[in-house]
mmCIF file of C-alpha atoms in Angstrom:
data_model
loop_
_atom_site.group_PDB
_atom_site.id
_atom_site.type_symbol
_atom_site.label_atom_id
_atom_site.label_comp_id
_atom_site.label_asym_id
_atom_site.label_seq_id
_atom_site.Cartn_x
_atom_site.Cartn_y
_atom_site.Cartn_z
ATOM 1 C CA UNK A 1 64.003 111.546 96.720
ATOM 2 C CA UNK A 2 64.345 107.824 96.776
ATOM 3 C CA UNK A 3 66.303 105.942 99.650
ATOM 4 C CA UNK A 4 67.838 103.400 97.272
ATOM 5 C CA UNK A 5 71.749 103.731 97.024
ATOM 6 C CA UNK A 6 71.837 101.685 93.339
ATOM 7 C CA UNK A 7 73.069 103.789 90.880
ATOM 8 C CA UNK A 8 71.912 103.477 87.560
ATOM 9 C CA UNK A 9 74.318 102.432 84.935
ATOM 10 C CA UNK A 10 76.207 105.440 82.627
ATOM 11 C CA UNK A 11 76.896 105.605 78.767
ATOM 12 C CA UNK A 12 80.016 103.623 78.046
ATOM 13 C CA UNK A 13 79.280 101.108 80.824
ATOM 14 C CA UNK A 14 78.761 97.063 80.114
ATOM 15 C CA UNK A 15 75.098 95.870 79.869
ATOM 16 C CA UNK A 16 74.464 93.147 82.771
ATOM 17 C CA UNK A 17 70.769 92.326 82.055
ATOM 18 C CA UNK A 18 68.948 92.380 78.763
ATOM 19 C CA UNK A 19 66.413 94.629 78.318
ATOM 20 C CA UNK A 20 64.332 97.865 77.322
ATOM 21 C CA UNK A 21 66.274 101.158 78.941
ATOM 22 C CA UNK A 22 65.477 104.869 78.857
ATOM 23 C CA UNK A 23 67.821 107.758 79.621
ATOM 24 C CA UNK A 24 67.211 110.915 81.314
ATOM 25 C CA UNK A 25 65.079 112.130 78.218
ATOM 26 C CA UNK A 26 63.243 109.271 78.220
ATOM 27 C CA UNK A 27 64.665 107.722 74.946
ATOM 28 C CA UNK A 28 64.089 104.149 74.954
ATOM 29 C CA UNK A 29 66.599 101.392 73.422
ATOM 30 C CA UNK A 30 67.175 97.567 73.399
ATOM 31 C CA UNK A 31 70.132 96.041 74.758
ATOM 32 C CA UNK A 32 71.465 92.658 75.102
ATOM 33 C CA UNK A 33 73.907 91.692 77.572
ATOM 34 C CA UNK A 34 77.325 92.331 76.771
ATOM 35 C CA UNK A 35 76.517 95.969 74.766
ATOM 36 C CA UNK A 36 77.905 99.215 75.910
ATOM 37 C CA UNK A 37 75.337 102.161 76.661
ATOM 38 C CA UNK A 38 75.188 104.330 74.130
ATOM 39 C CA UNK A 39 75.948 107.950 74.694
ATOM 40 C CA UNK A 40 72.722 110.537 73.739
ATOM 41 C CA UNK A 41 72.970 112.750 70.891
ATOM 42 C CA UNK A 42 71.835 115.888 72.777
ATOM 43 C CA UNK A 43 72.575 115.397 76.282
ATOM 44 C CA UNK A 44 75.989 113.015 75.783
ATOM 45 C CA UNK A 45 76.818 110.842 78.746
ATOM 46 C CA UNK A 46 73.885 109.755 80.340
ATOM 47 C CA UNK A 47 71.823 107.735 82.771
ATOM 48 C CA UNK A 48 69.967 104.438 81.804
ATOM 49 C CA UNK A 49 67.112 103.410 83.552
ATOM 50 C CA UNK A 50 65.561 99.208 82.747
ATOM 51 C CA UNK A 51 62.058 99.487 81.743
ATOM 52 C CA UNK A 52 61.539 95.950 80.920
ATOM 53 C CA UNK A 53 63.203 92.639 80.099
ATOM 54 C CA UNK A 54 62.850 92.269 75.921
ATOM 55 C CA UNK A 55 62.235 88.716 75.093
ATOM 56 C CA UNK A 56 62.379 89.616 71.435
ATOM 57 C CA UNK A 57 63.005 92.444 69.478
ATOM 58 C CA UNK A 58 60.017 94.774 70.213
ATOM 59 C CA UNK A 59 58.472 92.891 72.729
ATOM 60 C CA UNK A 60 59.119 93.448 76.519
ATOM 61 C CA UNK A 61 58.853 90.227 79.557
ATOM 62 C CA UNK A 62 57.870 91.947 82.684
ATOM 63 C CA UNK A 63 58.375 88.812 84.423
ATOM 64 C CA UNK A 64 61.689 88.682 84.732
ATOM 65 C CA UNK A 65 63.389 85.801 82.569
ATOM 66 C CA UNK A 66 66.827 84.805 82.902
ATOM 67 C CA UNK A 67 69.925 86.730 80.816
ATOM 68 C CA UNK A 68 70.485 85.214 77.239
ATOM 69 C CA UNK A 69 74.500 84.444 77.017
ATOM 70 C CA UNK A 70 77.161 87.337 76.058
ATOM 71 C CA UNK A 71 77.328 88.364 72.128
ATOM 72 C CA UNK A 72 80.681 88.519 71.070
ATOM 73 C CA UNK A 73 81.955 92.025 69.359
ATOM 74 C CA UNK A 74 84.049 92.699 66.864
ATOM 75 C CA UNK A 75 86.375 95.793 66.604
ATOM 76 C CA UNK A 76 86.016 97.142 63.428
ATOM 77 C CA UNK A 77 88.608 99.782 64.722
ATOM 78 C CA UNK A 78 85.776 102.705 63.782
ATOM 79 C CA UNK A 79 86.100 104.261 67.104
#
């Protein structure tokens, strides 16, 4: 068991950092700042885990870049 007390974010929560994340299935996505995790289609709410900063779509920057600014979303009221 690790000693770290960070929790990893939850479906539904704000994305701080942009970047590849996995759940607890190990399905992997790309989200930008700003974007909300999505829930799983088997397992619901879940865990994300980062994997690795993207730098552009498909690609992933293991060094660690900087965040890219907020995108702005628009409620299409489709909730």
């Amino acid at each position: 068991m690790s000693n770290s007390k960070q929790m990893d974010p939850m479906s539904h929560e704000k994305v701080s950092t942009d970047g590849i994340y996995a759940d607890e299935d190990g399905h992997e996505v790309a989200l930008k700042r700003g974007d909300e995790f999505p829930a799983d289609l088997v397992l619901g709410e879940t865990t994300w885990e980062l994997k690795g900063f993207s730098m552009q779509e498909g690609e992933i920057d293991h060094t660690g870049k900087d965040n890219t600014s907020l995108r702005k979303h628009v409620d299409r009221g489709d909730k």
